[in-house]
Short mmCIF file of C-alpha atoms in Angstrom, two decimals:
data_model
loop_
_atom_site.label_atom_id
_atom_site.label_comp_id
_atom_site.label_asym_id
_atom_site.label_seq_id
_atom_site.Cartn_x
_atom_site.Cartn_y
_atom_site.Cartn_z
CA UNK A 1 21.57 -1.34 -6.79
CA UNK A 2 20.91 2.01 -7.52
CA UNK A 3 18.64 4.54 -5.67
CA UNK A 4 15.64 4.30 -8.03
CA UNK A 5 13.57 1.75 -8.20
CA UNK A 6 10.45 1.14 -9.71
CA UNK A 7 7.66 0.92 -8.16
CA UNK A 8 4.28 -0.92 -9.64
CA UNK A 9 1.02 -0.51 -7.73
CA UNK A 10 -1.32 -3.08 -8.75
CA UNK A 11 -5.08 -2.34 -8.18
CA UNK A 12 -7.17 -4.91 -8.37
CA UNK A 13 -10.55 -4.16 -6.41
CA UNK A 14 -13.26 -1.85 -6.62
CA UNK A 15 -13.23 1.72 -5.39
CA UNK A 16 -15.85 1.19 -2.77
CA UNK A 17 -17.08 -1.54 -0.62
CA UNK A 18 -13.12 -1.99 0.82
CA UNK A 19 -10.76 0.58 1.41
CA UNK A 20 -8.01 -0.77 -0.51
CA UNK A 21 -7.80 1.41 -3.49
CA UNK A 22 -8.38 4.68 -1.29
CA UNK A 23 -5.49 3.64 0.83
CA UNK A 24 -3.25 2.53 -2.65
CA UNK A 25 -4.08 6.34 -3.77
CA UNK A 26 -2.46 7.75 -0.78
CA UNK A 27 0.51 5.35 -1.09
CA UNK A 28 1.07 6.29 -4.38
CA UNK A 29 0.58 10.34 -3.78
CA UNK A 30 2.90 10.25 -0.88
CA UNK A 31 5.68 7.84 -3.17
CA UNK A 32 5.72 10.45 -5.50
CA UNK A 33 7.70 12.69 -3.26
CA UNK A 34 10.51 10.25 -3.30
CA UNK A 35 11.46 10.87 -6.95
CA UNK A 36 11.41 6.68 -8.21
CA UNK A 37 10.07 5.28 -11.32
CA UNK A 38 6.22 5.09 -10.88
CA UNK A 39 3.62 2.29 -13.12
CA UNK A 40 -0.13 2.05 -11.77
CA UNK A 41 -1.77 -0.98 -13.11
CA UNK A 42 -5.27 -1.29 -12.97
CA UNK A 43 -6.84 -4.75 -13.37
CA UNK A 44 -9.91 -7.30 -12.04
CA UNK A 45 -12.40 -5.07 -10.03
CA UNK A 46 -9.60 -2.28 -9.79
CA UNK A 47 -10.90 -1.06 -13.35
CA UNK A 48 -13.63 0.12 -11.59
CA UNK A 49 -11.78 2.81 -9.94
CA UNK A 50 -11.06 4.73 -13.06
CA UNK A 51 -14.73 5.07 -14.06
CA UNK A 52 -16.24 7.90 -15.51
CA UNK A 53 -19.29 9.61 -13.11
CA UNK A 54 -18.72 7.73 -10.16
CA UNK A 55 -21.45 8.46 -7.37
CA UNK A 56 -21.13 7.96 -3.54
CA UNK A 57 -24.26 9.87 -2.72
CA UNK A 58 -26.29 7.14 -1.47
CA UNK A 59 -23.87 4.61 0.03
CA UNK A 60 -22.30 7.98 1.94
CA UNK A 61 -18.98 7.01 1.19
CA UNK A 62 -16.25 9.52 0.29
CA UNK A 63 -15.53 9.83 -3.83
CA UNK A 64 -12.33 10.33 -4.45
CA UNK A 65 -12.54 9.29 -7.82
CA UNK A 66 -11.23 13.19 -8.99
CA UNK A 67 -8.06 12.44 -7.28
CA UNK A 68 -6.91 10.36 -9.99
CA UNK A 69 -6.62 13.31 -11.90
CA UNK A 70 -3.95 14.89 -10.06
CA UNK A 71 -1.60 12.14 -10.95
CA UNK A 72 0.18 13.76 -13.54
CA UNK A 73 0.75 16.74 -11.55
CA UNK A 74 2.86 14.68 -8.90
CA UNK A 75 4.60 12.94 -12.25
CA UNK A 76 2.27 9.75 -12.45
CA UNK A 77 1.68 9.03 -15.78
CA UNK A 78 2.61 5.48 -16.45
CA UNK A 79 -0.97 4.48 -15.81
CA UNK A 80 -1.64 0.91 -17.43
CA UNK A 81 -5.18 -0.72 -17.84
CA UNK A 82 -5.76 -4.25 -18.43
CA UNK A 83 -7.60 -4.96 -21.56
CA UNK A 84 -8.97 -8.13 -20.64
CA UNK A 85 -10.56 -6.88 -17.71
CA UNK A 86 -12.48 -4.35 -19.01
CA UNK A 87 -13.93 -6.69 -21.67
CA UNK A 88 -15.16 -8.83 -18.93
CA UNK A 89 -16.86 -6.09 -17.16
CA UNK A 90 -18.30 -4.65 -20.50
CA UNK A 91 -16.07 -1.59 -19.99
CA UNK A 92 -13.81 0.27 -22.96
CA UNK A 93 -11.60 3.01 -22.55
CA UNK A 94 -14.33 5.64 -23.29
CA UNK A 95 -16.08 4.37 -19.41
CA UNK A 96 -12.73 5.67 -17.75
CA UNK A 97 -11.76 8.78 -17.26
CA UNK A 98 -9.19 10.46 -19.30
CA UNK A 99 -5.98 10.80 -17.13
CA UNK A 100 -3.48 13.11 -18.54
CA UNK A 101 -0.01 14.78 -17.62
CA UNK A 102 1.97 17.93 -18.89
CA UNK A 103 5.07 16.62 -20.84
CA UNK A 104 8.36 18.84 -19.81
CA UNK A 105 10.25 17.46 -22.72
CA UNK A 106 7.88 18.23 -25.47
CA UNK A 107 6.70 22.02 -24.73
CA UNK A 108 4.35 20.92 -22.04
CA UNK A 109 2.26 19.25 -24.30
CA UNK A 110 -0.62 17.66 -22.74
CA UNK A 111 -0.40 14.14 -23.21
CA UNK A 112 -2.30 10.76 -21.85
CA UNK A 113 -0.64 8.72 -19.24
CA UNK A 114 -2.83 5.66 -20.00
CA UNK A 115 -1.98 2.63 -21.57
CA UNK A 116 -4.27 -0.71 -22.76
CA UNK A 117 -2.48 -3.31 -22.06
CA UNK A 118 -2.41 -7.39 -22.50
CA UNK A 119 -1.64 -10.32 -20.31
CA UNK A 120 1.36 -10.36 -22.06
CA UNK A 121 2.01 -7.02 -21.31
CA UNK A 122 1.24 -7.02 -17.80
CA UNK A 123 3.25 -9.90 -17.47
CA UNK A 124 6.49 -8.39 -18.58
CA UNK A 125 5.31 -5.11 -16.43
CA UNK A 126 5.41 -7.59 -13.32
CA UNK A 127 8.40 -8.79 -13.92
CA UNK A 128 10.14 -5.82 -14.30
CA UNK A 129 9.19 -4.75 -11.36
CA UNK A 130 11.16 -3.40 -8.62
CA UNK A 131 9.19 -3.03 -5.59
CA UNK A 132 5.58 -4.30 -6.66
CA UNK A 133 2.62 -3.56 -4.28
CA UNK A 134 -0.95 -5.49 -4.47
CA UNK A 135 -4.27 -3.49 -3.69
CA UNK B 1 19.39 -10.66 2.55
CA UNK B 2 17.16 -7.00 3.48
CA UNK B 3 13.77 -7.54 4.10
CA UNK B 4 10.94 -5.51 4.79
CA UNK B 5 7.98 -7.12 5.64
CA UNK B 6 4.13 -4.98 4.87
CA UNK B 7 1.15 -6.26 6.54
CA UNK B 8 -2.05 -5.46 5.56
CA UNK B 9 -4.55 -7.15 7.25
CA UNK B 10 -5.47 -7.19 11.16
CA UNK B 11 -4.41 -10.05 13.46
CA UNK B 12 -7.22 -12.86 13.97
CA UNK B 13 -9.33 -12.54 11.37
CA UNK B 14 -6.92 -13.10 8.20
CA UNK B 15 -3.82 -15.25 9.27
CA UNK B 16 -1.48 -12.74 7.50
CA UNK B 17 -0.08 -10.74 10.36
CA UNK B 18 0.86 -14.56 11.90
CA UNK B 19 2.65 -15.66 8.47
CA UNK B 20 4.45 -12.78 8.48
CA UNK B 21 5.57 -12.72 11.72
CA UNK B 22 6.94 -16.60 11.65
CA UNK B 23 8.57 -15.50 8.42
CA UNK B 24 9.72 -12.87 10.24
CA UNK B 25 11.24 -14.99 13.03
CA UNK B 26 12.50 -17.44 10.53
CA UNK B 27 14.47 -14.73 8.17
CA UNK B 28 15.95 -13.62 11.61
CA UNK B 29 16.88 -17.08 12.82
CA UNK B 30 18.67 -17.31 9.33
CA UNK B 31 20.90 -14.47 9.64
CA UNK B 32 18.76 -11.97 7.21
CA UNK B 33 18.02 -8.24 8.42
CA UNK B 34 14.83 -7.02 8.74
CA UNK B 35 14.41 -3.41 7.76
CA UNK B 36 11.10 -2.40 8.80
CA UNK B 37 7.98 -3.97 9.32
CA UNK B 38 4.94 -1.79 8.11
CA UNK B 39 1.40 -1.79 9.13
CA UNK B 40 -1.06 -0.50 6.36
CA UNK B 41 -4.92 -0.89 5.93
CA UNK B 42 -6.30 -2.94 8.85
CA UNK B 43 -2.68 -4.27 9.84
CA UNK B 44 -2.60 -1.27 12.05
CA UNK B 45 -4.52 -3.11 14.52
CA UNK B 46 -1.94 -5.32 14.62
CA UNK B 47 -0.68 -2.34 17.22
CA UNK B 48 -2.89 -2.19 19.96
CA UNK B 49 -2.17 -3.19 23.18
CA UNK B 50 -5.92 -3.82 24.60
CA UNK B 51 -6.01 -6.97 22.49
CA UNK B 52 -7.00 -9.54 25.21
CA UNK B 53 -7.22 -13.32 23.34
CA UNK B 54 -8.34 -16.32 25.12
CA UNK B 55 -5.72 -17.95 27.21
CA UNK B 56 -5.09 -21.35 25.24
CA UNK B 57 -4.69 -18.64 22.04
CA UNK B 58 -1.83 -17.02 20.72
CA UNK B 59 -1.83 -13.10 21.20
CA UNK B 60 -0.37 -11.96 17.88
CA UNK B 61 0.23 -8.31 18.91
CA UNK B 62 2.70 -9.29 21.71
CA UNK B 63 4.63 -11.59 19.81
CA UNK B 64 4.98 -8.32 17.41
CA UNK B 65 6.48 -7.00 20.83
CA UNK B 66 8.49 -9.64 22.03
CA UNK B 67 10.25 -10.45 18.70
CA UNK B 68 11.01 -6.42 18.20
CA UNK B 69 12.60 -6.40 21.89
CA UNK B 70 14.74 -9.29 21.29
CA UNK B 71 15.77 -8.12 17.80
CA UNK B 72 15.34 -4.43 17.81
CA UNK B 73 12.46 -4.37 15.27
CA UNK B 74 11.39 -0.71 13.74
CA UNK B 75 7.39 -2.01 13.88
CA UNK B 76 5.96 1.38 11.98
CA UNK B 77 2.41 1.72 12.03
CA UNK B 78 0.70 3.94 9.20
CA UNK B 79 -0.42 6.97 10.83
CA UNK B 80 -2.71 7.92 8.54
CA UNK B 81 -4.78 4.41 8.27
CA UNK B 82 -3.80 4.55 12.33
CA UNK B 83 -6.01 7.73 12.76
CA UNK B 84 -8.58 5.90 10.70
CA UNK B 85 -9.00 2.72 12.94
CA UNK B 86 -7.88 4.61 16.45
CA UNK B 87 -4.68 3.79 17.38
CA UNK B 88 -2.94 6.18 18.88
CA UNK B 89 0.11 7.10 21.02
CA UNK B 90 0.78 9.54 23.51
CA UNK B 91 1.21 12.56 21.45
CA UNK B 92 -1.63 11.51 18.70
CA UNK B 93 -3.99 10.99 21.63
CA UNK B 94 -3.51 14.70 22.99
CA UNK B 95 -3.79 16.16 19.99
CA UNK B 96 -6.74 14.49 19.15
CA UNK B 97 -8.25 15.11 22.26
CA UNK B 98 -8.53 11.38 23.14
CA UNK B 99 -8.43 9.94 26.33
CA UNK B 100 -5.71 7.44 25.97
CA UNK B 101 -2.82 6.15 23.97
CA UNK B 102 -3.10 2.38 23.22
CA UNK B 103 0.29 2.03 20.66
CA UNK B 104 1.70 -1.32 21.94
CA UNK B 105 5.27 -1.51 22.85
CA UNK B 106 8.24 -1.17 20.68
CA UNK B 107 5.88 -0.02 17.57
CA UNK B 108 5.66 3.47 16.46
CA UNK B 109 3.44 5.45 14.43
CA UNK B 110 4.71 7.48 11.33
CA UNK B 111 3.74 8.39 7.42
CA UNK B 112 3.82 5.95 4.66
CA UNK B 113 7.13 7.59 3.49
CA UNK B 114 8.16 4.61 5.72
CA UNK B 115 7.01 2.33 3.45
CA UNK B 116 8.22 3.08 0.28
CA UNK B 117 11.93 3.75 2.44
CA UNK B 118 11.84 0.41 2.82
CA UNK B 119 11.32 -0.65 -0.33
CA UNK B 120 13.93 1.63 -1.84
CA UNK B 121 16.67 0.70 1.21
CA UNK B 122 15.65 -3.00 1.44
CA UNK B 123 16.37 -5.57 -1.27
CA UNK B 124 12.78 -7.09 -1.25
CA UNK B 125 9.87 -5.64 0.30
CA UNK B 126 7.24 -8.45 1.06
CA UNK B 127 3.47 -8.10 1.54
CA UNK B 128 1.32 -9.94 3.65
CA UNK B 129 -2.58 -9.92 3.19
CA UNK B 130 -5.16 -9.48 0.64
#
């Protein structure tokens, strides 16, 4: 087997209230260093973590929603979003935030790293998996 | 086969740490290698050595120790989620300005670049917890 791998990070639970997808972030931040194929997949509760105007004030937790946006800077831009889960929670793409990276290939041209995607989808995402880690 | 084994949850309150570790002792007892086992999120605590349990229970953090002795386990806790939740060893605690170390034996404490080591190097990374 070769060197690279790829890695999918499923998140699956809300940013606050555990410290799961906090904890995921850094995982994923400090994987970037070691130069393997990176998917995020966002799904259940985890779609929450990618919403727009998020607000710790009053439960004095830390936001860290903005790091998301530094994922294309560390080459994380296969960011997939389950469709179905954002239905359920009355959630479209507008309610996220709009994660982008800088494409070397194509004159640096900013592009979006996120992807709706389908059970289906997801599925196949799974099983292509390498290395996949649950939040 | 290569294993390495994550943990993510605590010992006592979620029975992960235990699964893993008779997996553990079973992929051993089969001839498999482990590669690493790696304490994330709560399964840090999973490191301490001032867990007392009651007598008739089983004390899931020395069975961590005793199965690394006899098999030369690399039991890496995450330092950052360790710093978190207090567990420390000797060099952590001085620079932290802490009293005390309270690592248990045979684990160590180092980055999550451990973890995704292991599942590049191993050829299936398992994870135990929620």
């Amino acid at each position: 087997m070769s060197d690279t791998k790829k890695f999918v990070y499923i998140n699956r639970k809300a940013p606050y209230g555990t410290v799961y997808a906090l904890e995921s972030l850094e995982v994923v931040l400090i994987g970037a260093a070691f130069e393997q194929e990176v998917q995020l997949v966002f799904v259940d509760d985890g779609v929450y973590q990618l919403t727009k105007g998020q607000d710790t004030d009053g439960i004095g937790m830390k936001n860290f929603s903005k790091t998301y946006s530094a994922l294309g800077d560390y080459d994380v831009n296969q960011i997939y979003v389950d469709e179905q889960s954002l239905k359920d929670r009355g959630l479209t793409m507008d309610d996220l935030q709009e994660l982008t990276y800088e494409d070397e290939d194509d004159d640096w041209a900013e592009k979006s790293s996120m992807k709706l995607v389908n059970r289906e989808q997801l599925a196949d995402l799974i099983s292509d998996a390498d290395v996949l880690l649950n939040f | 086969m290569k294993f390495a084994i994550q943990i993510n949850e605590g010992p006592f309150t979620h029975q992960a740490a235990d699964t893993a570790y008779q997996f553990t002792k079973a992929a051993l007892a089969n001839g498999h290698e482990i590669f690493r086992v790696f304490f994330y999120h709560d399964g840090v605590n999973n490191g301490t050595m001032y867990g007392v349990p009651p007598i008739d229970d089983r004390n899931v953090q020395q069975m961590w120790s005793e199965l690394a002795e006899e098999h030369d386990l690399d039991l890496v806790v995450c330092v950052a989620a360790a710093q978190r939740r207090g567990i420390m060893d000797e060099d952590e605690s001085k620079r932290h300005g802490k009293g005390a170390a309270n690592i248990a034996p045979k684990f160590r404490i180092s980055g999550l670049g451990q973890l995704i080591e292991a599942g590049i190097q191993a050829d299936r990374l398992l994870v135990f917890g929620d």
